[in-house]
Amino acid sequence: MLRVLVWNEFYHEQTHERAKAIYPHGIHRAIADFLQCDDIQVKTATLEDENCGITKEVLAETDVLIWWGHVRHNLVPNEVVELVRDAVLEGMGMIFLHSAHHSKPFKALLGTSCHLTWRESGDSEVLWVIEPSHPITQGIDRYFTLEHEETYGEPFVIPTPDKLLFIGSFSGGEVFRAGCLFERGNGKIFYFQPGHETFPTFYQAPVQTVIRNAVRFVAPTYRARTGCPHVRKITDEGDYVLKNH
Amino acid sequence: MLRVLVWNEFYHEQTHERAKAIYPHGIHRAIADFLQCDDIQVKTATLEDENCGITKEVLAETDVLIWWGHVRHNLVPNEVVELVRDAVLEGMGMIFLHSAHHSKPFKALLGTSCHLTWRESGDSEVLWVIEPSHPITQGIDRYFTLEHEETYGEPFVIPTPDKLLFIGSFSGGEVFRAGCLFERGNGKIFYFQPGHETFPTFYQAPVQTVIRNAVRFVAPTYRARTGCPHVRKITDEGDYVLKNH
Amino acid sequence: MLRVLVWNEFYHEQTHERAKAIYPHGIHRAIADFLQCDDIQVKTATLEDENCGITKEVLAETDVLIWWGHVRHNLVPNEVVELVRDAVLEGMGMIFLHSAHHSKPFKALLGTSCHLTWRESGDSEVLWVIEPSHPITQGIDRYFTLEHEETYGEPFVIPTPDKLLFIGSFSGGEVFRAGCLFERGNGKIFYFQPGHETFPTFYQAPVQTVIRNAVRFVAPTYRARTGCPHVRKITDEGDYVLKNH
Amino acid sequence: MLRVLVWNEFYHEQTHERAKAIYPHGIHRAIADFLQCDDIQVKTATLEDENCGITKEVLAETDVLIWWGHVRHNLVPNEVVELVRDAVLEGMGMIFLHSAHHSKPFKALLGTSCHLTWRESGDSEVLWVIEPSHPITQGIDRYFTLEHEETYGEPFVIPTPDKLLFIGSFSGGEVFRAGCLFERGNGKIFYFQPGHETFPTFYQAPVQTVIRNAVRFVAPTYRARTGCPHVRKITDEGDYVLKNH
């Protein structure tokens, strides 16, 4: 059984008419609804929950954390960010959606500004598959289209992805590295660009396929805290002392 | 003229007899001494300086920042870490030496724990060149040796380096990715493992050659702050509005 | 059911006393014996078979091809090399062992000379895990040792691996990127350095664990011939015409 | 003085009216004309020259080889391909333009089919800079446009580039990894997609800027034949015996 936690800022869907109409129960519920199945169990948490709904215990029982945020990134406490980062380094899988490119955990894990160019004009987007044999692109043909999305453009200030899976092409002319895979510590991280709050992106079948594939792909095969052991000789496996700095 | 700033924690060399004997004026001065030349101008700063000797203005006039720290990483204020990280993302070159693998700026730029396995037993080390054509390995034959170094071992919890230049082999049996190149934003980062405070590592000719080469390699060809511009259309280059989150 | 084909040059084991004593039925049989299990079906082929035992039909029914060769690489016909390369690009997994670094299919798939430094002195080797969370390193602790192996050293003239999983450390001082993962087209390629014909390497449990893990990891999830389609417009998915050059 | 050799198939410009009108002296001459300057000396060679104009001696005096070919790739003898590949592995820089994605030397160096999707409809193209600080993108703003180009689309069957510098966006909807950097052996390889024979692409200032930058970037700092030395011990640097297979 895969245990997924969908985290959402949950602000626009309570304050912005159009977002509310599209996602009446919040983006987190829309994602949970299509992910839930026989072998995937989904929980949700939002900024409104105590401590963002994220504790060390919660993360210890989470295989994959999905994150959506936009204008309230700064309200996520640094302690929560550290818990999330440590869990990924231990092996928890993580998926960042759309404007979560600017979320604190994404920036903390990648180390860069994660800036990009943007425009809210309702461009259409074609998302092209770069790696047809990758598990995350299975079920998608050469490309899929979204009638409307917020335009994101390059340069996207991220480290070179370990694998580039999708490039998006917007009707206004921009391109964007729309599906990027990173490995950090024992954990896998997938960034996926579609998902603006004023469009019904998360109801589109190909978007659901990609996120479902990604959940299965980033789920850990191995999870352990990597320390900084002091060893007296190479055979000295018992004497692990954490370096105190 | 290349402008280099060598930053040193400068603790062991004032408190530990052996370190003091080897580096009476501090590791920073030993590095400055061999780097200084007609077209490289070197300044130094330490933890004792106000604000660590690091301000926005200082970094704006620094092409390459070299960092050595060991047991006082936590005394470097987070504001200084952010200034350093932002400068690297703009294009400033940066070199982290030895135990700076656990320094705050290194961990902030890479996003991982940067843990490793270690032992202070005075093993000898052979450093092997992996990329003989890289500018940083010029002047080094197939390998060079150090009579004594602190042993560092894998796993070294870093993102896959953009380029692996050296692997170290210790007489006790360990191996370590001893020379790693990363690119983050507009900046280049070189990590180089040799340099324990109780050995005369920074007086060794091959170590000096590598650091000198690295200074020239990571120095910026281009330096600019990358924002997160809002553009109304692709030709709309003037209307940059920083996204406020 | 995973279908594995183990290919062996099968020369030393028929002509060299020591190799014959260790692998009386050939290295291919030793590998087949430990791989064979409920869900892995193993066949073997050698240089003595007609057309090396490799045809388009054989490869179409092979999920993973394992290759061992040493002094008779040049006797493998170029037509066989092309069949193998095409199958990997379609998605077939491939594992190259030890001196297969100089085999024609390895060089054809990587594009470089694959040269390395070597010495037959019976050094012992410690193989260190670089990525503890990777499926191929599961079941191995921080390292494993081999009492004797042929020494391989850097520089190893290969493209930067997509993932570096093991570094070997030899008692004579050399280091070597001993476990390297490459992705080419739809296929995954694993190179693993241990396996000299005069040592009982393929009977060692950790070596068997790694090869078994690698078989499962490089096995295809997707297999298809990628063409060079001419399309009249992006929705024009039916009109694929292979570019004739 | 940088020594550049521009190689051209030189077929369309002698047989196809439109190509002839645009490049009356051949694409190689157009490229040579804008590259030639005080410190860059340019020679040209074509398929019509004896041995393609390429010998071991010619390559030994070439710092950067630029290659354009389209429908006559198969007429380039395999011996020439091997000379070119060996020179790159030694350190010679190489630039492949447009339809040279299917040239024999490109495929030999990368090991994949280098297939792509294509359409000759005269789409316009926007080429976006992915890495604004890279030497090859200097002098280009966020993007540049070409009024007409042959459309190339993904998947482009190449190994993951060491660095992705440009993504092209075509008016018909396709995207393409238009500027890719690879390192192989001691050599650097740049692939750049613009340059169809029926459009005046090589007269466009931004295209010239990129190719000029690329010539300087891929030029070797170091050039040497890497062998496969047999060493008796690690200090044994004199006893290099080439492995005979």
Short mmCIF file of C-alpha atoms in Angstrom, two decimals, chain D residues 4-239:
data_model
loop_
_atom_site.label_atom_id
_atom_site.label_comp_id
_atom_site.label_asym_id
_atom_site.label_seq_id
_atom_site.Cartn_x
_atom_site.Cartn_y
_atom_site.Cartn_z
CA VAL D 4 38.86 25.82 -37.82
CA LEU D 5 37.90 23.37 -40.57
CA VAL D 6 34.37 23.66 -41.97
CA TRP D 7 33.21 20.46 -43.64
CA ASN D 8 30.17 20.43 -45.92
CA GLU D 9 28.46 17.74 -47.93
CA PHE D 10 28.02 20.47 -50.60
CA TYR D 11 25.26 18.77 -52.55
CA HIS D 12 22.06 20.82 -52.32
CA GLU D 13 23.90 24.05 -53.12
CA GLN D 14 24.93 22.58 -56.48
CA THR D 15 21.70 20.80 -57.37
CA HIS D 16 18.78 22.56 -55.71
CA GLU D 17 17.79 25.98 -57.08
CA ARG D 18 16.76 27.57 -53.83
CA ALA D 19 19.78 26.36 -51.89
CA LYS D 20 22.05 27.49 -54.73
CA ALA D 21 20.49 30.96 -54.68
CA ILE D 22 20.98 31.36 -50.96
CA TYR D 23 24.43 29.78 -50.68
CA PRO D 24 26.01 30.21 -54.12
CA HIS D 25 29.46 29.16 -52.84
CA GLY D 26 28.16 26.54 -50.46
CA ILE D 27 27.19 26.59 -46.79
CA HIS D 28 30.84 25.98 -45.86
CA ARG D 29 31.90 29.25 -47.47
CA ALA D 30 29.10 31.18 -45.75
CA ILE D 31 30.23 29.83 -42.39
CA ALA D 32 33.91 30.41 -43.14
CA ASP D 33 33.16 34.00 -44.10
CA PHE D 34 31.64 35.03 -40.82
CA LEU D 35 34.10 33.05 -38.67
CA GLN D 36 37.30 34.29 -40.26
CA CYS D 37 38.91 36.99 -38.11
CA ASP D 38 42.22 38.06 -36.60
CA ASP D 39 42.63 35.05 -34.37
CA ILE D 40 40.48 32.47 -36.18
CA GLN D 41 41.85 30.91 -39.36
CA VAL D 42 39.29 28.94 -41.37
CA LYS D 43 39.76 26.22 -43.99
CA THR D 44 37.02 24.25 -45.74
CA ALA D 45 36.60 20.74 -47.10
CA THR D 46 33.76 18.92 -48.84
CA LEU D 47 32.60 15.48 -49.88
CA GLU D 48 34.13 16.17 -53.29
CA ASP D 49 37.66 16.39 -51.92
CA GLU D 50 39.85 13.32 -51.95
CA ASN D 51 39.17 11.34 -48.79
CA CYS D 52 36.61 14.06 -47.91
CA GLY D 53 39.56 16.37 -47.42
CA ILE D 54 40.20 14.70 -44.08
CA THR D 55 43.41 12.96 -43.10
CA LYS D 56 45.14 12.34 -39.80
CA GLU D 57 47.52 15.19 -40.61
CA VAL D 58 44.70 17.62 -41.43
CA LEU D 59 42.94 16.84 -38.16
CA ALA D 60 46.17 17.18 -36.18
CA GLU D 61 46.25 20.79 -37.36
CA THR D 62 42.57 21.44 -36.69
CA ASP D 63 41.35 22.83 -33.37
CA VAL D 64 37.66 22.80 -34.23
CA LEU D 65 35.84 20.83 -36.93
CA ILE D 66 32.39 22.04 -38.03
CA TRP D 67 30.18 19.55 -39.89
CA TRP D 68 27.17 20.02 -42.18
CA GLY D 69 25.60 17.09 -44.05
CA HIS D 70 22.13 15.94 -45.03
CA VAL D 71 21.42 13.38 -47.72
CA ARG D 72 24.88 11.97 -48.44
CA HIS D 73 25.96 10.88 -44.98
CA ASN D 74 26.50 7.36 -46.26
CA LEU D 75 29.11 8.47 -48.77
CA VAL D 76 31.49 9.45 -45.98
CA PRO D 77 33.89 6.49 -45.66
CA ASN D 78 34.05 4.73 -42.29
CA GLU D 79 37.80 5.38 -42.17
CA VAL D 80 37.14 9.12 -42.19
CA VAL D 81 34.57 8.69 -39.42
CA GLU D 82 37.12 6.88 -37.28
CA LEU D 83 39.73 9.57 -37.83
CA VAL D 84 37.24 12.24 -36.79
CA ARG D 85 36.07 10.33 -33.74
CA ASP D 86 39.64 9.65 -32.60
CA ALA D 87 40.56 13.31 -33.02
CA VAL D 88 37.60 14.38 -30.85
CA LEU D 89 38.53 11.86 -28.16
CA GLU D 90 42.05 13.32 -28.22
CA GLY D 91 40.64 16.80 -27.64
CA MET D 92 39.66 18.37 -30.99
CA GLY D 93 36.49 20.45 -30.63
CA MET D 94 33.55 19.63 -32.88
CA ILE D 95 30.34 21.39 -33.91
CA PHE D 96 27.54 19.54 -35.69
CA LEU D 97 24.97 21.71 -37.46
CA HIS D 98 21.33 20.95 -38.26
CA SER D 99 20.91 17.73 -40.27
CA ALA D 100 24.37 16.59 -39.21
CA HIS D 101 22.41 14.99 -36.36
CA HIS D 102 22.31 11.99 -38.69
CA SER D 103 25.92 12.20 -39.83
CA LYS D 104 28.13 9.21 -39.20
CA PRO D 105 30.61 11.00 -36.89
CA PHE D 106 27.80 12.34 -34.67
CA LYS D 107 26.18 8.94 -34.34
CA ALA D 108 29.56 7.26 -33.76
CA LEU D 109 30.44 9.71 -30.98
CA LEU D 110 27.07 9.55 -29.22
CA GLY D 111 26.23 5.88 -29.78
CA THR D 112 22.51 6.42 -30.40
CA SER D 113 20.32 6.65 -33.51
CA CYS D 114 19.98 10.44 -33.17
CA HIS D 115 16.51 10.16 -34.70
CA LEU D 116 14.06 13.03 -34.39
CA THR D 117 10.68 14.11 -35.76
CA TRP D 118 10.71 16.54 -38.69
CA ARG D 119 8.65 18.63 -41.09
CA GLU D 120 9.64 20.98 -43.91
CA SER D 121 6.89 23.57 -43.70
CA GLY D 122 8.77 26.79 -43.12
CA ASP D 123 7.64 27.26 -39.52
CA SER D 124 9.18 30.15 -37.67
CA GLU D 125 11.28 29.29 -34.64
CA VAL D 126 12.04 30.95 -31.32
CA LEU D 127 15.28 29.76 -29.73
CA TRP D 128 15.30 30.21 -25.95
CA VAL D 129 18.42 30.48 -23.82
CA ILE D 130 18.41 27.93 -20.99
CA GLU D 131 21.79 28.81 -19.48
CA PRO D 132 22.30 32.59 -19.58
CA SER D 133 25.78 32.41 -18.05
CA HIS D 134 27.28 29.88 -20.44
CA PRO D 135 30.02 31.18 -22.78
CA ILE D 136 28.09 29.89 -25.82
CA THR D 137 24.96 31.97 -25.05
CA GLN D 138 26.78 35.28 -24.49
CA GLY D 139 25.55 38.07 -26.76
CA ILE D 140 22.11 36.49 -27.02
CA ASP D 141 19.31 37.98 -24.96
CA ARG D 142 16.54 35.76 -23.56
CA TYR D 143 15.83 34.35 -27.03
CA PHE D 144 16.21 34.96 -30.74
CA THR D 145 13.88 34.21 -33.64
CA LEU D 146 14.28 32.73 -37.10
CA GLU D 147 11.61 33.59 -39.65
CA HIS D 148 11.78 30.13 -41.22
CA GLU D 149 13.43 26.88 -40.28
CA GLU D 150 12.85 23.21 -40.90
CA THR D 151 10.85 21.90 -37.94
CA TYR D 152 12.65 19.39 -35.72
CA GLY D 153 10.76 17.74 -32.87
CA GLU D 154 11.23 15.47 -29.88
CA PRO D 155 11.99 12.79 -29.02
CA PHE D 156 15.55 13.46 -30.13
CA VAL D 157 17.28 10.14 -29.47
CA ILE D 158 20.55 11.32 -27.90
CA PRO D 159 22.19 10.64 -24.54
CA THR D 160 21.23 13.26 -21.94
CA PRO D 161 23.43 16.23 -22.92
CA ASP D 162 26.12 17.29 -20.46
CA LYS D 163 24.54 20.73 -20.79
CA LEU D 164 21.35 21.94 -22.50
CA LEU D 165 21.84 25.49 -23.77
CA PHE D 166 18.92 26.20 -26.11
CA ILE D 167 15.39 24.91 -26.61
CA GLY D 168 13.69 25.77 -29.90
CA SER D 169 9.96 26.43 -30.18
CA PHE D 170 8.37 26.13 -33.63
CA SER D 171 5.22 27.94 -34.76
CA GLY D 172 3.67 24.58 -35.63
CA GLY D 173 3.85 23.56 -31.95
CA GLU D 174 6.99 21.40 -31.73
CA VAL D 175 9.87 21.91 -29.32
CA PHE D 176 13.44 20.69 -29.74
CA ARG D 177 16.63 20.58 -27.68
CA ALA D 178 18.32 22.94 -30.12
CA GLY D 179 21.69 23.52 -28.45
CA CYS D 180 23.33 20.58 -26.72
CA LEU D 181 26.81 20.18 -25.30
CA PHE D 182 28.52 16.81 -24.91
CA GLU D 183 31.98 15.92 -23.58
CA ARG D 184 33.59 12.78 -24.94
CA GLY D 185 37.13 11.78 -24.03
CA ASN D 186 39.20 14.98 -24.07
CA GLY D 187 36.91 16.66 -26.62
CA LYS D 188 33.88 18.91 -26.49
CA ILE D 189 30.98 18.53 -28.95
CA PHE D 190 28.27 21.11 -29.62
CA TYR D 191 25.13 20.29 -31.56
CA PHE D 192 23.15 23.28 -32.90
CA GLN D 193 19.89 22.71 -34.72
CA PRO D 194 19.37 25.75 -37.02
CA GLY D 195 20.72 25.67 -40.56
CA HIS D 196 18.39 24.25 -43.23
CA GLU D 197 19.76 24.64 -46.73
CA THR D 198 16.70 26.42 -48.15
CA PHE D 199 16.70 29.26 -45.61
CA PRO D 200 19.31 32.00 -45.07
CA THR D 201 19.92 30.85 -41.49
CA PHE D 202 23.71 31.19 -41.56
CA TYR D 203 23.41 34.88 -42.43
CA GLN D 204 21.47 35.65 -39.24
CA ALA D 205 23.50 37.53 -36.64
CA PRO D 206 22.41 35.49 -33.58
CA VAL D 207 23.20 32.21 -35.34
CA GLN D 208 26.64 33.55 -36.22
CA THR D 209 27.15 34.70 -32.63
CA VAL D 210 26.32 31.27 -31.25
CA ILE D 211 28.57 29.42 -33.69
CA ARG D 212 31.42 31.88 -33.07
CA ASN D 213 31.04 31.45 -29.30
CA ALA D 214 30.90 27.70 -29.71
CA VAL D 215 34.13 27.62 -31.73
CA ARG D 216 35.94 29.37 -28.89
CA PHE D 217 34.29 27.18 -26.24
CA VAL D 218 34.95 23.75 -27.77
CA ALA D 219 38.53 24.58 -28.78
CA PRO D 220 40.90 22.31 -26.84
CA THR D 221 42.88 23.43 -23.80
CA TYR D 222 44.53 20.02 -23.78
CA ARG D 223 45.00 17.43 -26.50
CA ALA D 224 46.49 13.98 -26.10
CA ARG D 225 45.88 10.44 -27.15
CA THR D 226 44.63 8.43 -24.18
CA GLY D 227 45.92 4.87 -24.32
CA CYS D 228 45.19 1.78 -22.29
CA PRO D 229 48.43 1.50 -20.32
CA HIS D 230 49.67 -1.60 -18.54
CA VAL D 231 51.38 -0.50 -15.31
CA ARG D 232 53.28 -2.77 -12.96
CA LYS D 233 52.66 -0.52 -9.97
CA ILE D 234 51.17 2.91 -9.49
CA THR D 235 54.53 4.69 -9.64
CA ASP D 236 55.31 2.85 -12.84
CA GLU D 237 54.67 5.63 -15.31
CA GLY D 238 57.19 4.63 -17.95
CA ASP D 239 55.99 1.17 -18.80
#
